[in-house]
Short mmCIF file of C-alpha atoms and ligand atoms in Angstrom, two decimals:
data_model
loop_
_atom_site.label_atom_id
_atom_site.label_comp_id
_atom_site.label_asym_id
_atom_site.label_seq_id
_atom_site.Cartn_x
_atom_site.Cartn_y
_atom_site.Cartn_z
CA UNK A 1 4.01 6.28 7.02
CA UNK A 2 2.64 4.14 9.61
CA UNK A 3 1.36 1.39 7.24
CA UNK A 4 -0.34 -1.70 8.64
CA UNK A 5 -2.14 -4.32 6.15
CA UNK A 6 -5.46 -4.45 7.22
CA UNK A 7 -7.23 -7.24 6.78
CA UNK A 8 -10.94 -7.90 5.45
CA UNK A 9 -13.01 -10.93 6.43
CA UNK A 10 -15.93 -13.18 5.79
CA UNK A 11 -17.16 -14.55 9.48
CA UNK A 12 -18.63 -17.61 8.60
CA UNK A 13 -16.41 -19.46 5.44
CA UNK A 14 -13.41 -16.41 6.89
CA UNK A 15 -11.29 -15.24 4.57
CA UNK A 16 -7.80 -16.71 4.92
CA UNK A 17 -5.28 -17.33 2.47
CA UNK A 18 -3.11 -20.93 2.02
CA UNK A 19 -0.40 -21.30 -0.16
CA UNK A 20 -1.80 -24.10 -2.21
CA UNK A 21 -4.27 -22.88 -4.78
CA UNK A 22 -8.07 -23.76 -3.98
CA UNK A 23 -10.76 -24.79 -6.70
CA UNK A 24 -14.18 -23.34 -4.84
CA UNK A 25 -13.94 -20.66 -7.08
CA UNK A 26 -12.57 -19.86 -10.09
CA UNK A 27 -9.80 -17.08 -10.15
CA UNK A 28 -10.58 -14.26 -12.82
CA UNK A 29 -8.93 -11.21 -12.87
CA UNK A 30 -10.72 -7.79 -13.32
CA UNK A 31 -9.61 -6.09 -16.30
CA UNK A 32 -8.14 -3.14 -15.81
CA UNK A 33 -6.80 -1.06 -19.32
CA UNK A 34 -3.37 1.07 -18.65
CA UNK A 35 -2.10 3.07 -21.56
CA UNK A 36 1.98 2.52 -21.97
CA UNK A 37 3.37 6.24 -23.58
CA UNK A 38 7.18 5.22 -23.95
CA UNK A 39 7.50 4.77 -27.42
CA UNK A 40 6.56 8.44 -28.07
CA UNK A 41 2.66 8.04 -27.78
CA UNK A 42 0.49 6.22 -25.87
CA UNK A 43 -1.05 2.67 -26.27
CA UNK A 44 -3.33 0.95 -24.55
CA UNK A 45 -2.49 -2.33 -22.76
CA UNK A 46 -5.18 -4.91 -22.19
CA UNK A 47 -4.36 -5.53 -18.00
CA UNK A 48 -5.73 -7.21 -15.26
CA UNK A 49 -5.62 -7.09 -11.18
CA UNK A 50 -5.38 -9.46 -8.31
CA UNK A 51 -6.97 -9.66 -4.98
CA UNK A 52 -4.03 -9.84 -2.17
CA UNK A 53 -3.61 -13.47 -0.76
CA UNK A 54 -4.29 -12.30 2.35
CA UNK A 55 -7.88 -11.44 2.08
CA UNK A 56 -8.42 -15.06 0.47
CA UNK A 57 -10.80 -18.12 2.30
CA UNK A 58 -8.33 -20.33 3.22
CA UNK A 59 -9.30 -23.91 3.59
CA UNK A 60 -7.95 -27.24 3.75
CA UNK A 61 -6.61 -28.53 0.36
CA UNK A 62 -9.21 -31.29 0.23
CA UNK A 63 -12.20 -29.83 2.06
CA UNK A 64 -13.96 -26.90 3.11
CA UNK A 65 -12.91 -26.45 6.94
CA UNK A 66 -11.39 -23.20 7.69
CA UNK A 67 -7.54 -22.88 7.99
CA UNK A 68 -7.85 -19.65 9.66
CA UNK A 69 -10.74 -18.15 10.96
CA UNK A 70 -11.53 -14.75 11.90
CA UNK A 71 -8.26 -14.02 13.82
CA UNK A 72 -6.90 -17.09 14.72
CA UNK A 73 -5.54 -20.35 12.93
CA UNK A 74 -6.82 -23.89 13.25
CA UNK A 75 -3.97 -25.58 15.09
CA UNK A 76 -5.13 -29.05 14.24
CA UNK A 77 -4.50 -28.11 10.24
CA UNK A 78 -1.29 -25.43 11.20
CA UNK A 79 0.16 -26.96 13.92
CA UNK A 80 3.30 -24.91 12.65
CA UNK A 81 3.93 -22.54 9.55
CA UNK A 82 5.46 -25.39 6.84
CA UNK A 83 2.44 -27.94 7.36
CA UNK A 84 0.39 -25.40 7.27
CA UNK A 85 1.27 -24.28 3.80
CA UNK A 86 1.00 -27.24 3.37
CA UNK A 87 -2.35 -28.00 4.34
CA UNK A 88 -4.49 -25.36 3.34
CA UNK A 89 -5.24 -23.52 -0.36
CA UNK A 90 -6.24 -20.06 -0.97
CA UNK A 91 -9.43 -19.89 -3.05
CA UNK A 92 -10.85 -17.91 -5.82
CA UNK A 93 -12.22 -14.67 -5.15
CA UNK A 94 -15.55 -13.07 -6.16
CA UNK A 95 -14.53 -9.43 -6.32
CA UNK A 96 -17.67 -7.75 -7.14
CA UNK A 97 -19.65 -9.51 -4.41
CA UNK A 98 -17.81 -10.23 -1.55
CA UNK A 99 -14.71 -7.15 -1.77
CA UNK A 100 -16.40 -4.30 -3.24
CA UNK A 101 -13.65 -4.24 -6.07
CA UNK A 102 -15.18 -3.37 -9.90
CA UNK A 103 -13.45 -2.28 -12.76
CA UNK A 104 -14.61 -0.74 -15.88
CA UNK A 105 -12.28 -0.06 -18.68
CA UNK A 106 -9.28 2.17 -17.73
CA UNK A 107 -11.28 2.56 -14.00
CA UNK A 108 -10.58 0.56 -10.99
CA UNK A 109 -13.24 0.66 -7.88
CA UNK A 110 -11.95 -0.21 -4.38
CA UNK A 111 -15.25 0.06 -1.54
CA UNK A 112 -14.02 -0.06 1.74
CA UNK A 113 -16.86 -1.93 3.47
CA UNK A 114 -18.94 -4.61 1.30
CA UNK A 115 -21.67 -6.57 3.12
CA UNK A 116 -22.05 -10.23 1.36
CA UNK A 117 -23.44 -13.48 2.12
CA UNK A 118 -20.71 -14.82 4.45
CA UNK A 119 -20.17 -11.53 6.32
CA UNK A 120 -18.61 -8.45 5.54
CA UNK A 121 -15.24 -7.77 3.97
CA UNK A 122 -13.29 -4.53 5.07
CA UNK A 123 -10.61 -2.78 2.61
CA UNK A 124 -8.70 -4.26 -0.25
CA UNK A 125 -5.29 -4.30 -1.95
CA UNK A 126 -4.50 -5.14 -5.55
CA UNK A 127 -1.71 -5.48 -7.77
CA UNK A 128 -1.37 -4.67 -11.96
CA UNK A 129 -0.66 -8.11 -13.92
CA UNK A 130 1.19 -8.62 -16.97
CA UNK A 131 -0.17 -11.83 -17.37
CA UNK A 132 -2.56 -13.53 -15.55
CA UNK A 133 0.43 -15.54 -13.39
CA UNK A 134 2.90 -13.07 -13.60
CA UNK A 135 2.57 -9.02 -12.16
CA UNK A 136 3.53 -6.04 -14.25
CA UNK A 137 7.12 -4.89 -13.09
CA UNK A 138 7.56 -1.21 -13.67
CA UNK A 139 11.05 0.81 -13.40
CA UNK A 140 10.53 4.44 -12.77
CA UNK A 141 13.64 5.86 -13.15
CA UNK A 142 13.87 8.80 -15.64
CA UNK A 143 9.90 8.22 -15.90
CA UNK A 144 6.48 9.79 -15.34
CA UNK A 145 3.73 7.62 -13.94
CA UNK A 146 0.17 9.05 -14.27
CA UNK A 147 -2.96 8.37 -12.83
CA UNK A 148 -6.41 9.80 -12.08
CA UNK A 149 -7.68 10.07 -8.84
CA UNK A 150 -11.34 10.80 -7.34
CA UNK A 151 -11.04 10.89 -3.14
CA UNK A 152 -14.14 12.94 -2.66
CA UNK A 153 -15.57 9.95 -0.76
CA UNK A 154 -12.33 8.93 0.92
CA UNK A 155 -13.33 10.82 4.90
CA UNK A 156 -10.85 11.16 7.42
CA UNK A 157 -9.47 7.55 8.21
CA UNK A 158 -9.72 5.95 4.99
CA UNK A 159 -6.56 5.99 3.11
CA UNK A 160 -6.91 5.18 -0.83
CA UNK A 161 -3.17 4.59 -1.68
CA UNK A 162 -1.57 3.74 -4.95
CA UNK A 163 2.04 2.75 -4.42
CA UNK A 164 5.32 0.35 -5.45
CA UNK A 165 6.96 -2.12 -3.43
CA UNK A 166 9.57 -4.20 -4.84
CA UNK A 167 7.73 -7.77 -4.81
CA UNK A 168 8.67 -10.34 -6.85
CA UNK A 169 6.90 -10.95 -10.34
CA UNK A 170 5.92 -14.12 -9.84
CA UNK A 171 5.02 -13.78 -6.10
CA UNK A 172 7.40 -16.24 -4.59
CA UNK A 173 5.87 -18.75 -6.51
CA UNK A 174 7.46 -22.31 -5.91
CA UNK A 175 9.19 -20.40 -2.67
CA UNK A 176 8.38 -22.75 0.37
CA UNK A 177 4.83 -24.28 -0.26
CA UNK A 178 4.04 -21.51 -2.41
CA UNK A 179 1.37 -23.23 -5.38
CA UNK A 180 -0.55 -20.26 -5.98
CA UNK A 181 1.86 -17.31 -6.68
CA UNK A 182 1.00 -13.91 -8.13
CA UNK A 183 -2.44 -15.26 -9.80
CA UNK A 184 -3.34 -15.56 -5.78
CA UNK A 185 -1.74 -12.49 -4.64
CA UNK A 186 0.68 -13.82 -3.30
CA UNK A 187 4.46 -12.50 -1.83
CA UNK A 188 3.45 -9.07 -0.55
CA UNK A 189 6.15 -6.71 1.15
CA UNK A 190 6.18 -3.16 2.25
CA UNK A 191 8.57 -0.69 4.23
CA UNK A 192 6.40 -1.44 7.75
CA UNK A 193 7.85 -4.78 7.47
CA UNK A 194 3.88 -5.94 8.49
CA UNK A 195 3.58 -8.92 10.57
CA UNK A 196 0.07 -9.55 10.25
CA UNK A 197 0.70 -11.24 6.56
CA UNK A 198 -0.87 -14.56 6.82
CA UNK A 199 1.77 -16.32 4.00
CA UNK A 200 5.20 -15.26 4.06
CA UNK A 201 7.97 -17.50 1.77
CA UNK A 202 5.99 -19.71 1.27
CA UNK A 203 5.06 -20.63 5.15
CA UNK A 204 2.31 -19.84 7.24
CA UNK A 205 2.63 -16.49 9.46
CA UNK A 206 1.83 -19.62 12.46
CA UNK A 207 4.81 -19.38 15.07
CA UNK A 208 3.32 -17.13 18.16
CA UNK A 209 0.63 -15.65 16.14
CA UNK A 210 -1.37 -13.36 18.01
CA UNK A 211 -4.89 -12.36 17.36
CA UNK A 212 -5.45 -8.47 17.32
CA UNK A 213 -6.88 -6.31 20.51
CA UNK A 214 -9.02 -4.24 18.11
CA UNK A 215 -9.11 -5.62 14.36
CA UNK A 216 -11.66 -8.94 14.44
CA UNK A 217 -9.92 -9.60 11.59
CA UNK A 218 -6.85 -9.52 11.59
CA UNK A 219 -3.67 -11.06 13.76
CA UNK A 220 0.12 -10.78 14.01
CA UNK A 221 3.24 -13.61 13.71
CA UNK A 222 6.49 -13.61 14.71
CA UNK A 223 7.39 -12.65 11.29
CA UNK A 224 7.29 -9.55 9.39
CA UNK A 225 7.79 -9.03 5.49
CA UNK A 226 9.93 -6.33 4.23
CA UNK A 227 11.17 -4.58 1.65
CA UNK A 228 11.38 -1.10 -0.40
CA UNK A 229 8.46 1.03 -1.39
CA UNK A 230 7.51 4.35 -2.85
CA UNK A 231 4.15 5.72 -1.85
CA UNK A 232 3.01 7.58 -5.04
CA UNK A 233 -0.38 7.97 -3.29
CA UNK A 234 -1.24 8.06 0.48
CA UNK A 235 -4.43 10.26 0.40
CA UNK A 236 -8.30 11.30 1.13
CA UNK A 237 -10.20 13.92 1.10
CA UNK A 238 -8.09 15.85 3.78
CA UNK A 239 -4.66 15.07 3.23
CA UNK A 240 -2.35 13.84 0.66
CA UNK A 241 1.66 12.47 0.77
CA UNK A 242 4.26 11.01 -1.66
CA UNK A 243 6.74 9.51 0.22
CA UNK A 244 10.13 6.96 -1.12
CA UNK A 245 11.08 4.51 1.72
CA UNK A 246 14.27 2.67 1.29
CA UNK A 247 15.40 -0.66 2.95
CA UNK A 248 18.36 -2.39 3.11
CA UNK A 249 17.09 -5.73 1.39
CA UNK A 250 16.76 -6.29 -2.06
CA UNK A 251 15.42 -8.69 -4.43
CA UNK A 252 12.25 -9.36 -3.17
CA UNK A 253 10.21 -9.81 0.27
CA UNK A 254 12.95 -10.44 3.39
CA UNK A 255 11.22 -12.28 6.25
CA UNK A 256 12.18 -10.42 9.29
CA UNK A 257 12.06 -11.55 12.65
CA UNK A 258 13.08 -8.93 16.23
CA UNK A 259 14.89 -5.84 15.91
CA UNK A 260 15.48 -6.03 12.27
CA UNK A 261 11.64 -5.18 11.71
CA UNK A 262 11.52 -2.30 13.41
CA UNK A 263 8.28 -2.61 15.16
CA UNK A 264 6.29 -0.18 17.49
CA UNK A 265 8.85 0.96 20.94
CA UNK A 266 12.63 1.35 20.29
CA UNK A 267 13.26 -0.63 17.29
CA UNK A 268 11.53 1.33 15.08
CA UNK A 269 14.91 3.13 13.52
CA UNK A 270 17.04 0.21 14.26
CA UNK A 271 14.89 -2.31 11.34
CA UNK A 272 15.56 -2.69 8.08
CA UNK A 273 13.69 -0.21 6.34
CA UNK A 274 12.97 3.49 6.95
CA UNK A 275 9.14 3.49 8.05
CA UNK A 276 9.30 6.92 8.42
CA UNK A 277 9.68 7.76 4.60
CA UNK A 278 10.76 11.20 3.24
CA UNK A 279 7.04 12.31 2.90
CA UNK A 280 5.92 15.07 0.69
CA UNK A 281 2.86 16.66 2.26
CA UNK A 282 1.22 19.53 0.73
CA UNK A 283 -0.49 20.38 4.29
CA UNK A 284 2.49 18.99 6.58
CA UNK A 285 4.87 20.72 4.72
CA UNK A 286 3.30 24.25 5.04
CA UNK A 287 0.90 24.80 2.39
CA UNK A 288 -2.21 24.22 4.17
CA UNK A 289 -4.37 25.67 1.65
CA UNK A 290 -3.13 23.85 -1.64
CA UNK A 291 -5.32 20.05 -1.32
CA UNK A 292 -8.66 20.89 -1.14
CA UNK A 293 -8.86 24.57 -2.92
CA UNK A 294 -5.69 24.84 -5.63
CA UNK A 295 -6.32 21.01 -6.50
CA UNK A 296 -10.64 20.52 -5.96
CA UNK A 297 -10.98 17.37 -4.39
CA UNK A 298 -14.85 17.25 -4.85
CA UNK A 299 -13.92 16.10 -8.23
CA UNK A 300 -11.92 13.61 -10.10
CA UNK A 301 -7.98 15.08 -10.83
CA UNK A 302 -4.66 13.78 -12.67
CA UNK A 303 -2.40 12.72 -10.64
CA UNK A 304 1.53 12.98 -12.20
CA UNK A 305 5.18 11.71 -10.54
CA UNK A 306 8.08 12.40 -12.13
CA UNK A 307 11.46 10.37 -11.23
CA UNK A 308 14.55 11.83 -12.29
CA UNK A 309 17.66 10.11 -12.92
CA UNK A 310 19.08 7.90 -14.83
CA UNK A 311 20.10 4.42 -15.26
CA UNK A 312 19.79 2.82 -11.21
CA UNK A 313 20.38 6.91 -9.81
CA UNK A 314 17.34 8.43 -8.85
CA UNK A 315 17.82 12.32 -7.86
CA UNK A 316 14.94 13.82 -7.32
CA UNK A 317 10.74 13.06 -7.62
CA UNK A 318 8.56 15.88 -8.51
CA UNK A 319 5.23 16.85 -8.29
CA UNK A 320 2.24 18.30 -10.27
CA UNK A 321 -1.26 18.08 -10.94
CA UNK A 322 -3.70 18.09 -13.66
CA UNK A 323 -7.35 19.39 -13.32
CA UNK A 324 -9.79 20.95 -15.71
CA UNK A 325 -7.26 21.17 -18.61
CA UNK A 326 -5.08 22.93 -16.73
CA UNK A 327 -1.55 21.87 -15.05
CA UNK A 328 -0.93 23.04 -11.22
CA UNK A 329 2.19 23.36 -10.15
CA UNK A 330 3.35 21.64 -6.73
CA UNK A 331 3.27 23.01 -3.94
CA UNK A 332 6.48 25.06 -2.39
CA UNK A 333 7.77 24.17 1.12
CA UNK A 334 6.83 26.77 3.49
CA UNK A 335 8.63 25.22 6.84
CA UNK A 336 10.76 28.16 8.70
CA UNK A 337 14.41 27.93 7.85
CA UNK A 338 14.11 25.80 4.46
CA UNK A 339 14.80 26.57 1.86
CA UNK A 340 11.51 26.95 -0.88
CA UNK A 341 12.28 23.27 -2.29
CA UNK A 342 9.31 22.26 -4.37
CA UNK A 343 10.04 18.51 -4.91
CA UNK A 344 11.94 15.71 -2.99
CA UNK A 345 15.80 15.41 -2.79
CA UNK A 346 18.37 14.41 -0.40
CA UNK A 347 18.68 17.78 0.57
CA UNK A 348 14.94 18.62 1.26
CA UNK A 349 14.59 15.22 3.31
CA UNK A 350 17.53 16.29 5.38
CA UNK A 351 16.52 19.84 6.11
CA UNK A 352 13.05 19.32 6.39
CA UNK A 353 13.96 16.41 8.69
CA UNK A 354 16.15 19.12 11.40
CA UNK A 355 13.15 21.84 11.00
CA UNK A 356 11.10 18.89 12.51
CA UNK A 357 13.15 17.43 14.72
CA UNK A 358 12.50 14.22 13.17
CA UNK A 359 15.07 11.46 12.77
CA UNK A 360 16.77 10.75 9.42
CA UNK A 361 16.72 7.15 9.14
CA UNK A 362 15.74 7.86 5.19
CA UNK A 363 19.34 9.28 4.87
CA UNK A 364 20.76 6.19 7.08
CA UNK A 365 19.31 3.90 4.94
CA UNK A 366 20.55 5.05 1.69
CA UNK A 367 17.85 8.03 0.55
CA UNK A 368 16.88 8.72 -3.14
CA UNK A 369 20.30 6.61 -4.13
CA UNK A 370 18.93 3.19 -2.36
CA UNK A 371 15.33 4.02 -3.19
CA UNK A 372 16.70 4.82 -7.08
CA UNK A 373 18.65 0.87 -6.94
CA UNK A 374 15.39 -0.76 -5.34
CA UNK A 375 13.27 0.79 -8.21
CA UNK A 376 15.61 -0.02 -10.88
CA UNK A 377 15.34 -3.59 -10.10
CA UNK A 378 11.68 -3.59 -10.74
CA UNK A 379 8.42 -2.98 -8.85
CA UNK A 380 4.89 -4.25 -8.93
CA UNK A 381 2.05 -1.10 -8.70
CA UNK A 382 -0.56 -1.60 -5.82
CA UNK A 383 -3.80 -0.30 -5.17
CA UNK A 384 -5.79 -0.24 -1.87
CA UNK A 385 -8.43 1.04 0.63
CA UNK A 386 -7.75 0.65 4.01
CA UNK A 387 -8.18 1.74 8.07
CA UNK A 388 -5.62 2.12 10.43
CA UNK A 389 -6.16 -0.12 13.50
CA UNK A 390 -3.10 1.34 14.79
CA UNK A 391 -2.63 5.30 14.39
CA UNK A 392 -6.51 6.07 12.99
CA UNK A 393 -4.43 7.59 9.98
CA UNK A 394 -3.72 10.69 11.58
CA UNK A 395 -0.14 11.06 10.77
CA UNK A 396 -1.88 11.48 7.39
CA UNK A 397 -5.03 13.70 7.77
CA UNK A 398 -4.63 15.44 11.44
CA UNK A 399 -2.05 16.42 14.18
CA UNK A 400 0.72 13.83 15.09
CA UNK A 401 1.42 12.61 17.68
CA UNK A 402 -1.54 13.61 18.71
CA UNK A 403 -0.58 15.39 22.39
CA UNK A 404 1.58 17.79 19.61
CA UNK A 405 1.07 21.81 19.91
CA UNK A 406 -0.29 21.45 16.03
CA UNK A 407 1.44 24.50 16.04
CA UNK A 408 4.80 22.89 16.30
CA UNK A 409 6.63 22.29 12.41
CA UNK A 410 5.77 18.99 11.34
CA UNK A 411 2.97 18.06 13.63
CA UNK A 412 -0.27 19.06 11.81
CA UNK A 413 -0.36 17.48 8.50
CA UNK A 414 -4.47 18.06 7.66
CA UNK A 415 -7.77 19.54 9.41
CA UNK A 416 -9.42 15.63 10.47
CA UNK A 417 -10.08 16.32 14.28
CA UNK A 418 -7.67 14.04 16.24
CA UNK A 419 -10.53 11.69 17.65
CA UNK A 420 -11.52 10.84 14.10
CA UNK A 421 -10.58 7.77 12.46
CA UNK A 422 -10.41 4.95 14.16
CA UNK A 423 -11.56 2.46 12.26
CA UNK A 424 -14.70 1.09 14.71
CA UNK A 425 -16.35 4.52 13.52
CA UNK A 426 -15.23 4.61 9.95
CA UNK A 427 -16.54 0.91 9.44
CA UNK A 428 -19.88 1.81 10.91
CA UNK A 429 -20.76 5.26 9.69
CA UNK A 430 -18.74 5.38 6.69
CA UNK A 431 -19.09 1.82 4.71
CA UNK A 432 -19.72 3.59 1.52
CA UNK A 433 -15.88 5.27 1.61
CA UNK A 434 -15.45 4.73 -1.94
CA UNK A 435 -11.45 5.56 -4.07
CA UNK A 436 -11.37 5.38 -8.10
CA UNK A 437 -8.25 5.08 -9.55
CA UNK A 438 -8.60 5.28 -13.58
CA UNK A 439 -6.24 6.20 -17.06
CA UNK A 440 -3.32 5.08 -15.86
CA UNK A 441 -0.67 6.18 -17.99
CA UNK A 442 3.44 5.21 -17.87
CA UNK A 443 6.10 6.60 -20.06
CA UNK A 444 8.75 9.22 -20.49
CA UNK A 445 8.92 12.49 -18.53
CA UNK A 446 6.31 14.67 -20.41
CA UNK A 447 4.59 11.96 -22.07
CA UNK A 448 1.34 11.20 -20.30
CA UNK A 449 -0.09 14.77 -19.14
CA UNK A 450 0.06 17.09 -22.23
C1 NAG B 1 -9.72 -27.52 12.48
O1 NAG B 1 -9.38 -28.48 11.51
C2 NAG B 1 -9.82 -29.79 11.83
C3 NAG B 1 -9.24 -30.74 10.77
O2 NAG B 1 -9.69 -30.42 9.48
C4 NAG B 1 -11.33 -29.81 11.91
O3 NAG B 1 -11.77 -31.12 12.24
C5 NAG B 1 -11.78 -28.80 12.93
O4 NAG B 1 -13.19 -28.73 12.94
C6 NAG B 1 -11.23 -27.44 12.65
N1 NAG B 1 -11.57 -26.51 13.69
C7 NAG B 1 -12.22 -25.39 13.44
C8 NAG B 1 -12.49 -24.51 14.65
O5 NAG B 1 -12.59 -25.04 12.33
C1 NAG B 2 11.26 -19.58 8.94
C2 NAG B 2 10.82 -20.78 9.70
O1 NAG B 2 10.96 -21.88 9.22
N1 NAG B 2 10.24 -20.55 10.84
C3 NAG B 2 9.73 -21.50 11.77
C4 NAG B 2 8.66 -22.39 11.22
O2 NAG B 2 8.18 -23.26 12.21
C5 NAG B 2 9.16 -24.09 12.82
C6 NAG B 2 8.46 -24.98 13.81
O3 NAG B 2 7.61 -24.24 14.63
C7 NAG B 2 10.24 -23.26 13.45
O4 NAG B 2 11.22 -24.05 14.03
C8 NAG B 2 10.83 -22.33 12.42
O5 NAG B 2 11.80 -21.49 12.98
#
């Protein structure tokens, strides 16, 4: 819900992306197999993942001096965001050794702390390719997508998330100064419109970039990058949400800049896109007992989200689980005054939304009918591992806000104590947070869990 792209780094060569595409080392993809049920059983597909451009060493073109370092741009090589496009290429990544990402067969591996020779890289995010230049566009409408999940070494404050946004496929490649494109990562978007996105169009992130208080790493610019997404997975081992959020934009990442990004104070219903989400959490919603005992999350379970509707209407997502052989049913609301809805629609976001007092920008914005047009014009599946500089993840895994009587509907949404997670703490005493995402499976409703 209150997503921020968190960025890893490398101290001494830091990890910065460029828009040009850099030759220090050579770009190859992890494979990752899916398995593709729509044609009445399943078949694997031979895939592969990228590394997000913004965890990249970028450099000048013709050299090895950093264009960005630690939190803050050279200004000699990005005296403004076009030259500095310009200027500076985003390099090959080494997953294994410097991000902690492995893959192995249908399995994908995301470490949120990985120690290397330069320095030591914090969280990840990857996308699914269809090629190695172009990334896999899925449409979920009327579909199932599948997944296994193991989050028994995802603590409080780590977040291993599988979700769509509605990128582009090629990444904006050709957009601005854009050479690299989605073999680099590039293009990223989300519903939190994030500003600290070092590459945006094709530009750098330059104008009145500002490094961040807390996050070494990590910085924001005057733009943000927005568009739709549906959270399939915001979890660990305490708490777990699906959540659609809709935006206004379509077609791709939409550079905002002031009110229209609805950042942190009074803009944050008047942007673009509902950060807020219609969120489906087991715990949040009432069932405080179902993620951790009905669904074991000591060990690995299947993971399944249905979308119905047809052609670009989407009318309802549902819920269930697979573990031992056996299928467990979602969970049922248990909020006073709603009704026992065991899935999301309009009319669960809207009365779950009065029970909580909490505003309904998700029906302002469009709901389930925007979310259903955004995913019916393609989106590209992401993976990551990340730490929340901002909220310390507790809208996910504790009480929030956290001065709320965790009594009060809505405010407790899992057991992590509210002084946990900030990401100082989690980075130290937790490097080894580990998420596996494997067996991936896409196809008809009832297809990939039987
Ligand atoms: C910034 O870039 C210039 C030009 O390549 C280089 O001479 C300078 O050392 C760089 N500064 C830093 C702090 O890396
Ligand atoms: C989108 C865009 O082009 N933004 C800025 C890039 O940098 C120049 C010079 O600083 C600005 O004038 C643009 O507005």
């Amino acid at each position: 819900m209150y997503k921020s792209a968190v960025l890893a780094s490398l101290s001494l060569l830091s990890l910065v992306s460029g828009q040009q595409a850099g030759t220090s080392t050579s770009e190859t993809h992890p494979r990752l197999t899916w398995q593709d049920c729509s044609g009445g059983s399943c078949k694997n597909v031979n895939g592969e993942v990228v590394l997000d451009s913004n965890w990249r060493w970028a450099h000048v073109k013709d050299g090895y001096t950093n264009c960005y370092t630690g939190s803050e741009w050279n200004a000699t090589v990005c005296p403004d965001n076009a030259s500095c496009a310009k200027n500076c290429a985003i390099d090959g990544a080494d997953y294994g050794g410097t991000y902690g990402i492995s893959t192995s067969g249908n399995s994908l591996t995301l470490k949120l702390v990985q120690k290397h020779e330069y320095g030591t890289n914090v969280g990840s995010r990857v996308y699914l390719m269809e090629s190695s230049s172009k990334y896999k566009m899925f449409n979920l409408i009327n579909k199932e997508f599948t997944f296994d999940v193991d989050v028994s070494k995802v603590p409080c404050g780590v977040n291993g998330a599988l979700y769509f946004v509605e990128m582009t496929a090629d990444g904006g490649m050709n957009k601005g100064q854009n050479k690299a494109g989605a073999k680099y990562g590039t293009g990223y978007c989300d519903a939190q419109c994030p500003h600290d996105i070092k590459w945006i169009a094709g530009e750098g992130n330059v104008d009145g970039w500002q490094p961040s208080s807390d996050d070494e790493n990590a910085g924001v610019g005057k733009y943000g990058t927005c568009c739709p997404e549906m959270d399939i997975w915001e979890a660990n081992s305490m708490g777990a949400a699906y959540t659609p959020h809709p935006c206004s934009t379509s077609g791709g990442p939409y550079r905002c800049e002031g009110t229209e990004c609805g950042d942190v104070g009074g803009d944050r219903y008047a942007g673009v896109c509902d950060k807020d989400g219609c969120d489906y959490s087991h715990y949040r919603l009432g069932d405080q007992a179902y993620y951790g005992s009905t669904v074991n999350v000591q060990s690995k379970f299947t993971v399944v989200t249905q979308f119905l509707g047809s052609g670009s209407n989407l009318n309802e997502i549902r819920r269930l689980y697979k573990q031992g052989g056996s299928v467990i049913e979602n969970s049922v609301v248990a909020v006073d005054g709603v009704e026992a809805y065991d899935s999301i629609t309009d009319q669960m976001c809207e009365d779950v939304k009065v029970a909580f007092g909490d505003n309904n920008h998700f029906k302002q914005l469009g709901g389930l009918n925007e979310m259903g047009a955004s995913l019916a014009r393609g989106h590209v599946l992401v993976m990551s591992i990340w730490v929340d500089f901002y909220a310390h993840m507790l809208w996910l895994d504790s009480t929030y806000p956290t001065d709320a009587d965790p009594s009060k509907p809505g405010a407790a949404r899992g057991a992590c104590d509210t002084s946990s997670g900030d990401p100082v703490d989690v980075i130290a005493n937790q490097p080894d947070s580990t998420v596996t995402f494997s067996n991936i499976k896409f196809g008809a409703i009832g297809s990939t869990y039987k």
